[in-house]
Structures are given as structure tokens and as C-alpha cells.
Amino acid sequence: MSTKATFYHAGCPVCVAAEKNVALSLDPARYEVEIVDLGKDKARIPEARDAGVKSVPALVLEGQAFHINFGADLAAL
Amino acid sequence: MSTKATFYHAGCPVCVAAEKNVALSLDPARYEVEIVDLGKDKARIPEARDAGVKSVPALVLEGQAFHINFGADLAAL
């Protein structure tokens, strides 16, 4: 069974490293990873905020937000 | 080819969630994940610090430290 995972970023260097090393390293047998660039797709900022995302890069897995290092505050996007 | 990934934690609730949802969700075909409890295994704190870990939980992948949310400062362990 594949679970949806959403990785929110804003194109920053910290985000790119987290995407390459963490988000894209999740087990493909268990997770279907969607990558969302909130810098370009601002319409999805409220959805990210509702999921508990406070800064990017962040990964939402099983309804929980995991902030990975710190790239930018959601309020700055 | 399996790459080593090290997940450092200190038994805190934030750490447990990150271990379950992020560290143990990495692709087993690509990563061999070692879980290190720095609260119990203080001898490994210098190694974690050298890898760039500043707080736990943190995941070290390909020589880069990724801090996942915030449980405890390394200096507090």
C-alpha cells in the first residue's frame, strides 16, 4: 500500500539538498512522494500551513509535518 | 549499492516520531539505517557533532546532517 508523502520547498539550496537526500530517499514501495514548490505554487501555502508546516523544507508524512533543517519561514513566501 | 545512513536521537517523543516516520521510511534498497540513541550512547556524541549534528533528531545521509524538527540540543545530552 502506497501512502502519500508531500515535500514542500521553495527552491532554496537547503531545500534542494533535503529533497535530493531525504524526500527522494523514501521507500518507493511505501510512499508516493509529491514535490511542491511553494515559491511558485503559492496557492498551496494554506494547505501546507494546515498540515503544520511552519518553514521549508518540510515533509508531511502520515499527517505529521517534519521540518528538515531550515530554508525559509512559510510567512516569507 | 547500499549507503549508510545514521539517525541520531535521544529517546524524546519528537525523536520517536521522526524515527518511525522518516528514518525508517528510507528506501531499504538504497540505505542501511543505523539508529543511535545519544542519550544512552554518549561516546558517540563527538562523532555526531563532527558530522554536523547540532540537535536531535537528526539524520546523516551522504555526509550531510539533516535536522528533523527539534527534540534536544546536542549540548544538553
PDB file of N, CA and C in Angstrom, chain B residues 1-71:
ATOM      1  N   MET B   1      23.583  -0.722  -4.561  1.00  0.00           N
ATOM      2  CA  MET B   1      24.595  -0.352  -3.584  1.00  0.00           C
ATOM      3  C   MET B   1      23.921   0.309  -2.388  1.00  0.00           C
ATOM      4  N   SER B   2      24.207  -0.205  -1.212  1.00  0.00           N
ATOM      5  CA  SER B   2      23.583   0.326  -0.017  1.00  0.00           C
ATOM      6  C   SER B   2      24.493   1.348   0.671  1.00  0.00           C
ATOM      7  N   THR B   3      23.935   2.500   0.952  1.00  0.00           N
ATOM      8  CA  THR B   3      24.678   3.579   1.587  1.00  0.00           C
ATOM      9  C   THR B   3      24.282   3.626   3.052  1.00  0.00           C
ATOM     10  N   LYS B   4      25.230   3.970   3.883  1.00  0.00           N
ATOM     11  CA  LYS B   4      24.917   4.048   5.291  1.00  0.00           C
ATOM     12  C   LYS B   4      24.231   5.370   5.645  1.00  0.00           C
ATOM     13  N   ALA B   5      23.185   5.276   6.422  1.00  0.00           N
ATOM     14  CA  ALA B   5      22.501   6.464   6.930  1.00  0.00           C
ATOM     15  C   ALA B   5      22.479   6.313   8.437  1.00  0.00           C
ATOM     16  N   THR B   6      22.732   7.382   9.161  1.00  0.00           N
ATOM     17  CA  THR B   6      22.722   7.302  10.623  1.00  0.00           C
ATOM     18  C   THR B   6      21.679   8.252  11.175  1.00  0.00           C
ATOM     19  N   PHE B   7      20.808   7.719  12.002  1.00  0.00           N
ATOM     20  CA  PHE B   7      19.777   8.526  12.640  1.00  0.00           C
ATOM     21  C   PHE B   7      20.137   8.667  14.114  1.00  0.00           C
ATOM     22  N   TYR B   8      20.381   9.902  14.539  1.00  0.00           N
ATOM     23  CA  TYR B   8      20.732  10.176  15.933  1.00  0.00           C
ATOM     24  C   TYR B   8      19.503  10.689  16.668  1.00  0.00           C
ATOM     25  N   HIS B   9      19.266  10.145  17.840  1.00  0.00           N
ATOM     26  CA  HIS B   9      18.131  10.614  18.624  1.00  0.00           C
ATOM     27  C   HIS B   9      18.488  10.550  20.106  1.00  0.00           C
ATOM     28  N   ALA B  10      17.510  10.905  20.950  1.00  0.00           N
ATOM     29  CA  ALA B  10      17.769  10.863  22.391  1.00  0.00           C
ATOM     30  C   ALA B  10      16.540  10.354  23.134  1.00  0.00           C
ATOM     31  N   GLY B  11      15.721   9.589  22.424  1.00  0.00           N
ATOM     32  CA  GLY B  11      14.566   8.985  23.073  1.00  0.00           C
ATOM     33  C   GLY B  11      13.380   9.887  23.315  1.00  0.00           C
ATOM     34  N   CYS B  12      13.489  11.156  22.904  1.00  0.00           N
ATOM     35  CA  CYS B  12      12.392  12.096  23.127  1.00  0.00           C
ATOM     36  C   CYS B  12      11.216  11.789  22.183  1.00  0.00           C
ATOM     37  N   PRO B  13      10.004  12.254  22.532  1.00  0.00           N
ATOM     38  CA  PRO B  13       8.833  11.983  21.678  1.00  0.00           C
ATOM     39  C   PRO B  13       9.014  12.494  20.246  1.00  0.00           C
ATOM     40  N   VAL B  14       9.625  13.665  20.088  1.00  0.00           N
ATOM     41  CA  VAL B  14       9.863  14.211  18.750  1.00  0.00           C
ATOM     42  C   VAL B  14      10.783  13.262  17.969  1.00  0.00           C
ATOM     43  N   CYS B  15      11.769  12.706  18.707  1.00  0.00           N
ATOM     44  CA  CYS B  15      12.708  11.772  18.078  1.00  0.00           C
ATOM     45  C   CYS B  15      12.017  10.501  17.619  1.00  0.00           C
ATOM     46  N   VAL B  16      11.138   9.973  18.463  1.00  0.00           N
ATOM     47  CA  VAL B  16      10.465   8.717  18.152  1.00  0.00           C
ATOM     48  C   VAL B  16       9.608   8.878  16.900  1.00  0.00           C
ATOM     49  N   ALA B  17       8.900   9.996  16.796  1.00  0.00           N
ATOM     50  CA  ALA B  17       8.065  10.242  15.615  1.00  0.00           C
ATOM     51  C   ALA B  17       8.921  10.356  14.364  1.00  0.00           C
ATOM     52  N   ALA B  18      10.048  11.038  14.472  1.00  0.00           N
ATOM     53  CA  ALA B  18      10.926  11.201  13.308  1.00  0.00           C
ATOM     54  C   ALA B  18      11.564   9.873  12.912  1.00  0.00           C
ATOM     55  N   GLU B  19      11.873   9.057  13.907  1.00  0.00           N
ATOM     56  CA  GLU B  19      12.461   7.751  13.603  1.00  0.00           C
ATOM     57  C   GLU B  19      11.460   6.892  12.853  1.00  0.00           C
ATOM     58  N   LYS B  20      10.261   6.824  13.394  1.00  0.00           N
ATOM     59  CA  LYS B  20       9.230   5.977  12.806  1.00  0.00           C
ATOM     60  C   LYS B  20       8.847   6.453  11.402  1.00  0.00           C
ATOM     61  N   ASN B  21       8.677   7.773  11.260  1.00  0.00           N
ATOM     62  CA  ASN B  21       8.133   8.276  10.002  1.00  0.00           C
ATOM     63  C   ASN B  21       9.162   8.658   8.958  1.00  0.00           C
ATOM     64  N   VAL B  22      10.332   9.042   9.371  1.00  0.00           N
ATOM     65  CA  VAL B  22      11.318   9.455   8.369  1.00  0.00           C
ATOM     66  C   VAL B  22      12.450   8.435   8.259  1.00  0.00           C
ATOM     67  N   ALA B  23      13.183   8.216   9.349  1.00  0.00           N
ATOM     68  CA  ALA B  23      14.358   7.331   9.281  1.00  0.00           C
ATOM     69  C   ALA B  23      13.990   5.934   8.799  1.00  0.00           C
ATOM     70  N   LEU B  24      12.898   5.390   9.336  1.00  0.00           N
ATOM     71  CA  LEU B  24      12.534   4.023   8.961  1.00  0.00           C
ATOM     72  C   LEU B  24      11.718   3.968   7.675  1.00  0.00           C
ATOM     73  N   SER B  25      11.555   5.117   7.010  1.00  0.00           N
ATOM     74  CA  SER B  25      10.831   5.146   5.733  1.00  0.00           C
ATOM     75  C   SER B  25      11.783   5.265   4.556  1.00  0.00           C
ATOM     76  N   LEU B  26      13.082   5.299   4.846  1.00  0.00           N
ATOM     77  CA  LEU B  26      14.050   5.390   3.752  1.00  0.00           C
ATOM     78  C   LEU B  26      14.044   4.086   2.963  1.00  0.00           C
ATOM     79  N   ASP B  27      14.373   4.201   1.697  1.00  0.00           N
ATOM     80  CA  ASP B  27      14.382   3.061   0.790  1.00  0.00           C
ATOM     81  C   ASP B  27      15.419   2.018   1.250  1.00  0.00           C
ATOM     82  N   PRO B  28      14.952   0.838   1.689  1.00  0.00           N
ATOM     83  CA  PRO B  28      15.898  -0.177   2.177  1.00  0.00           C
ATOM     84  C   PRO B  28      16.816  -0.710   1.083  1.00  0.00           C
ATOM     85  N   ALA B  29      16.439  -0.495  -0.168  1.00  0.00           N
ATOM     86  CA  ALA B  29      17.298  -0.941  -1.268  1.00  0.00           C
ATOM     87  C   ALA B  29      18.502  -0.016  -1.411  1.00  0.00           C
ATOM     88  N   ARG B  30      18.389   1.194  -0.872  1.00  0.00           N
ATOM     89  CA  ARG B  30      19.463   2.176  -1.039  1.00  0.00           C
ATOM     90  C   ARG B  30      20.167   2.539   0.249  1.00  0.00           C
ATOM     91  N   TYR B  31      19.477   2.399   1.375  1.00  0.00           N
ATOM     92  CA  TYR B  31      20.082   2.824   2.632  1.00  0.00           C
ATOM     93  C   TYR B  31      20.036   1.757   3.713  1.00  0.00           C
ATOM     94  N   GLU B  32      21.145   1.663   4.412  1.00  0.00           N
ATOM     95  CA  GLU B  32      21.203   0.824   5.596  1.00  0.00           C
ATOM     96  C   GLU B  32      21.183   1.819   6.745  1.00  0.00           C
ATOM     97  N   VAL B  33      20.120   1.823   7.523  1.00  0.00           N
ATOM     98  CA  VAL B  33      19.940   2.836   8.560  1.00  0.00           C
ATOM     99  C   VAL B  33      20.403   2.336   9.931  1.00  0.00           C
ATOM    100  N   GLU B  34      21.295   3.097  10.528  1.00  0.00           N
ATOM    101  CA  GLU B  34      21.704   2.790  11.894  1.00  0.00           C
ATOM    102  C   GLU B  34      21.039   3.800  12.814  1.00  0.00           C
ATOM    103  N   ILE B  35      20.449   3.308  13.900  1.00  0.00           N
ATOM    104  CA  ILE B  35      19.767   4.176  14.861  1.00  0.00           C
ATOM    105  C   ILE B  35      20.666   4.297  16.091  1.00  0.00           C
ATOM    106  N   VAL B  36      21.024   5.518  16.449  1.00  0.00           N
ATOM    107  CA  VAL B  36      21.920   5.737  17.594  1.00  0.00           C
ATOM    108  C   VAL B  36      21.217   6.604  18.639  1.00  0.00           C
ATOM    109  N   ASP B  37      21.086   6.077  19.847  1.00  0.00           N
ATOM    110  CA  ASP B  37      20.489   6.838  20.944  1.00  0.00           C
ATOM    111  C   ASP B  37      21.617   7.534  21.703  1.00  0.00           C
ATOM    112  N   LEU B  38      21.777   8.821  21.453  1.00  0.00           N
ATOM    113  CA  LEU B  38      22.880   9.564  22.072  1.00  0.00           C
ATOM    114  C   LEU B  38      22.663   9.781  23.566  1.00  0.00           C
ATOM    115  N   GLY B  39      21.417   9.622  24.006  1.00  0.00           N
ATOM    116  CA  GLY B  39      21.146   9.743  25.434  1.00  0.00           C
ATOM    117  C   GLY B  39      21.798   8.583  26.184  1.00  0.00           C
ATOM    118  N   LYS B  40      21.780   7.405  25.551  1.00  0.00           N
ATOM    119  CA  LYS B  40      22.371   6.212  26.180  1.00  0.00           C
ATOM    120  C   LYS B  40      23.810   6.004  25.758  1.00  0.00           C
ATOM    121  N   ASP B  41      24.121   6.387  24.515  1.00  0.00           N
ATOM    122  CA  ASP B  41      25.445   6.113  23.954  1.00  0.00           C
ATOM    123  C   ASP B  41      26.202   7.437  23.770  1.00  0.00           C
ATOM    124  N   LYS B  42      26.572   8.018  24.927  1.00  0.00           N
ATOM    125  CA  LYS B  42      27.192   9.341  24.899  1.00  0.00           C
ATOM    126  C   LYS B  42      28.564   9.347  24.224  1.00  0.00           C
ATOM    127  N   ALA B  43      29.189   8.180  24.134  1.00  0.00           N
ATOM    128  CA  ALA B  43      30.504   8.087  23.492  1.00  0.00           C
ATOM    129  C   ALA B  43      30.434   8.467  22.016  1.00  0.00           C
ATOM    130  N   ARG B  44      29.236   8.435  21.447  1.00  0.00           N
ATOM    131  CA  ARG B  44      29.113   8.758  20.024  1.00  0.00           C
ATOM    132  C   ARG B  44      28.727  10.212  19.762  1.00  0.00           C
ATOM    133  N   ILE B  45      28.595  11.001  20.823  1.00  0.00           N
ATOM    134  CA  ILE B  45      28.255  12.420  20.638  1.00  0.00           C
ATOM    135  C   ILE B  45      29.316  13.155  19.797  1.00  0.00           C
ATOM    136  N   PRO B  46      30.628  12.936  20.061  1.00  0.00           N
ATOM    137  CA  PRO B  46      31.631  13.642  19.245  1.00  0.00           C
ATOM    138  C   PRO B  46      31.516  13.307  17.749  1.00  0.00           C
ATOM    139  N   GLU B  47      31.244  12.050  17.453  1.00  0.00           N
ATOM    140  CA  GLU B  47      31.077  11.617  16.052  1.00  0.00           C
ATOM    141  C   GLU B  47      29.890  12.343  15.409  1.00  0.00           C
ATOM    142  N   ALA B  48      28.800  12.460  16.160  1.00  0.00           N
ATOM    143  CA  ALA B  48      27.616  13.152  15.636  1.00  0.00           C
ATOM    144  C   ALA B  48      27.938  14.631  15.404  1.00  0.00           C
ATOM    145  N   ARG B  49      28.643  15.224  16.372  1.00  0.00           N
ATOM    146  CA  ARG B  49      28.998  16.640  16.255  1.00  0.00           C
ATOM    147  C   ARG B  49      29.885  16.863  15.021  1.00  0.00           C
ATOM    148  N   ASP B  50      30.844  15.949  14.821  1.00  0.00           N
ATOM    149  CA  ASP B  50      31.736  16.062  13.664  1.00  0.00           C
ATOM    150  C   ASP B  50      30.968  15.971  12.340  1.00  0.00           C
ATOM    151  N   ALA B  51      29.849  15.245  12.360  1.00  0.00           N
ATOM    152  CA  ALA B  51      29.049  15.099  11.137  1.00  0.00           C
ATOM    153  C   ALA B  51      28.158  16.318  10.915  1.00  0.00           C
ATOM    154  N   GLY B  52      28.192  17.267  11.866  1.00  0.00           N
ATOM    155  CA  GLY B  52      27.405  18.489  11.697  1.00  0.00           C
ATOM    156  C   GLY B  52      26.096  18.493  12.458  1.00  0.00           C
ATOM    157  N   VAL B  53      25.895  17.471  13.287  1.00  0.00           N
ATOM    158  CA  VAL B  53      24.651  17.395  14.055  1.00  0.00           C
ATOM    159  C   VAL B  53      24.681  18.409  15.196  1.00  0.00           C
ATOM    160  N   LYS B  54      23.655  19.244  15.267  1.00  0.00           N
ATOM    161  CA  LYS B  54      23.575  20.267  16.317  1.00  0.00           C
ATOM    162  C   LYS B  54      22.476  19.949  17.316  1.00  0.00           C
ATOM    163  N   SER B  55      21.455  19.238  16.851  1.00  0.00           N
ATOM    164  CA  SER B  55      20.347  18.854  17.725  1.00  0.00           C
ATOM    165  C   SER B  55      19.807  17.516  17.248  1.00  0.00           C
ATOM    166  N   VAL B  56      19.032  16.876  18.125  1.00  0.00           N
ATOM    167  CA  VAL B  56      18.383  15.631  17.728  1.00  0.00           C
ATOM    168  C   VAL B  56      16.873  15.851  17.687  1.00  0.00           C
ATOM    169  N   PRO B  57      16.138  15.097  16.892  1.00  0.00           N
ATOM    170  CA  PRO B  57      16.601  14.054  15.995  1.00  0.00           C
ATOM    171  C   PRO B  57      17.295  14.613  14.747  1.00  0.00           C
ATOM    172  N   ALA B  58      18.260  13.858  14.250  1.00  0.00           N
ATOM    173  CA  ALA B  58      18.952  14.245  13.027  1.00  0.00           C
ATOM    174  C   ALA B  58      19.330  12.997  12.243  1.00  0.00           C
ATOM    175  N   LEU B  59      19.355  13.175  10.952  1.00  0.00           N
ATOM    176  CA  LEU B  59      19.686  12.084  10.055  1.00  0.00           C
ATOM    177  C   LEU B  59      20.923  12.504   9.280  1.00  0.00           C
ATOM    178  N   VAL B  60      21.959  11.656   9.281  1.00  0.00           N
ATOM    179  CA  VAL B  60      23.145  11.964   8.490  1.00  0.00           C
ATOM    180  C   VAL B  60      23.130  11.052   7.272  1.00  0.00           C
ATOM    181  N   LEU B  61      23.037  11.696   6.111  1.00  0.00           N
ATOM    182  CA  LEU B  61      22.931  10.994   4.825  1.00  0.00           C
ATOM    183  C   LEU B  61      23.981  11.557   3.898  1.00  0.00           C
ATOM    184  N   GLU B  62      24.786  10.695   3.295  1.00  0.00           N
ATOM    185  CA  GLU B  62      25.797  11.142   2.343  1.00  0.00           C
ATOM    186  C   GLU B  62      26.663  12.255   2.938  1.00  0.00           C
ATOM    187  N   GLY B  63      26.980  12.113   4.227  1.00  0.00           N
ATOM    188  CA  GLY B  63      27.850  13.096   4.874  1.00  0.00           C
ATOM    189  C   GLY B  63      27.189  14.413   5.235  1.00  0.00           C
ATOM    190  N   GLN B  64      25.898  14.524   4.995  1.00  0.00           N
ATOM    191  CA  GLN B  64      25.205  15.777   5.331  1.00  0.00           C
ATOM    192  C   GLN B  64      24.243  15.535   6.488  1.00  0.00           C
ATOM    193  N   ALA B  65      24.195  16.492   7.410  1.00  0.00           N
ATOM    194  CA  ALA B  65      23.288  16.368   8.548  1.00  0.00           C
ATOM    195  C   ALA B  65      21.958  17.047   8.242  1.00  0.00           C
ATOM    196  N   PHE B  66      20.875  16.319   8.467  1.00  0.00           N
ATOM    197  CA  PHE B  66      19.538  16.885   8.289  1.00  0.00           C
ATOM    198  C   PHE B  66      18.843  16.834   9.635  1.00  0.00           C
ATOM    199  N   HIS B  67      18.565  18.018  10.177  1.00  0.00           N
ATOM    200  CA  HIS B  67      17.874  18.101  11.465  1.00  0.00           C
ATOM    201  C   HIS B  67      16.389  18.018  11.194  1.00  0.00           C
ATOM    202  N   ILE B  68      15.721  17.126  11.882  1.00  0.00           N
ATOM    203  CA  ILE B  68      14.288  16.915  11.657  1.00  0.00           C
ATOM    204  C   ILE B  68      13.521  17.400  12.879  1.00  0.00           C
ATOM    205  N   ASN B  69      12.787  18.492  12.717  1.00  0.00           N
ATOM    206  CA  ASN B  69      12.110  19.137  13.840  1.00  0.00           C
ATOM    207  C   ASN B  69      13.141  19.378  14.950  1.00  0.00           C
ATOM    208  N   PHE B  70      12.708  19.514  16.183  1.00  0.00           N
ATOM    209  CA  PHE B  70      13.659  19.785  17.245  1.00  0.00           C
ATOM    210  C   PHE B  70      13.264  19.059  18.505  1.00  0.00           C
ATOM    211  N   GLY B  71      14.149  18.216  18.985  1.00  0.00           N
ATOM    212  CA  GLY B  71      13.889  17.486  20.226  1.00  0.00           C
ATOM    213  C   GLY B  71      14.758  18.029  21.340  1.00  0.00           C
TER     214      GLY B  71
END
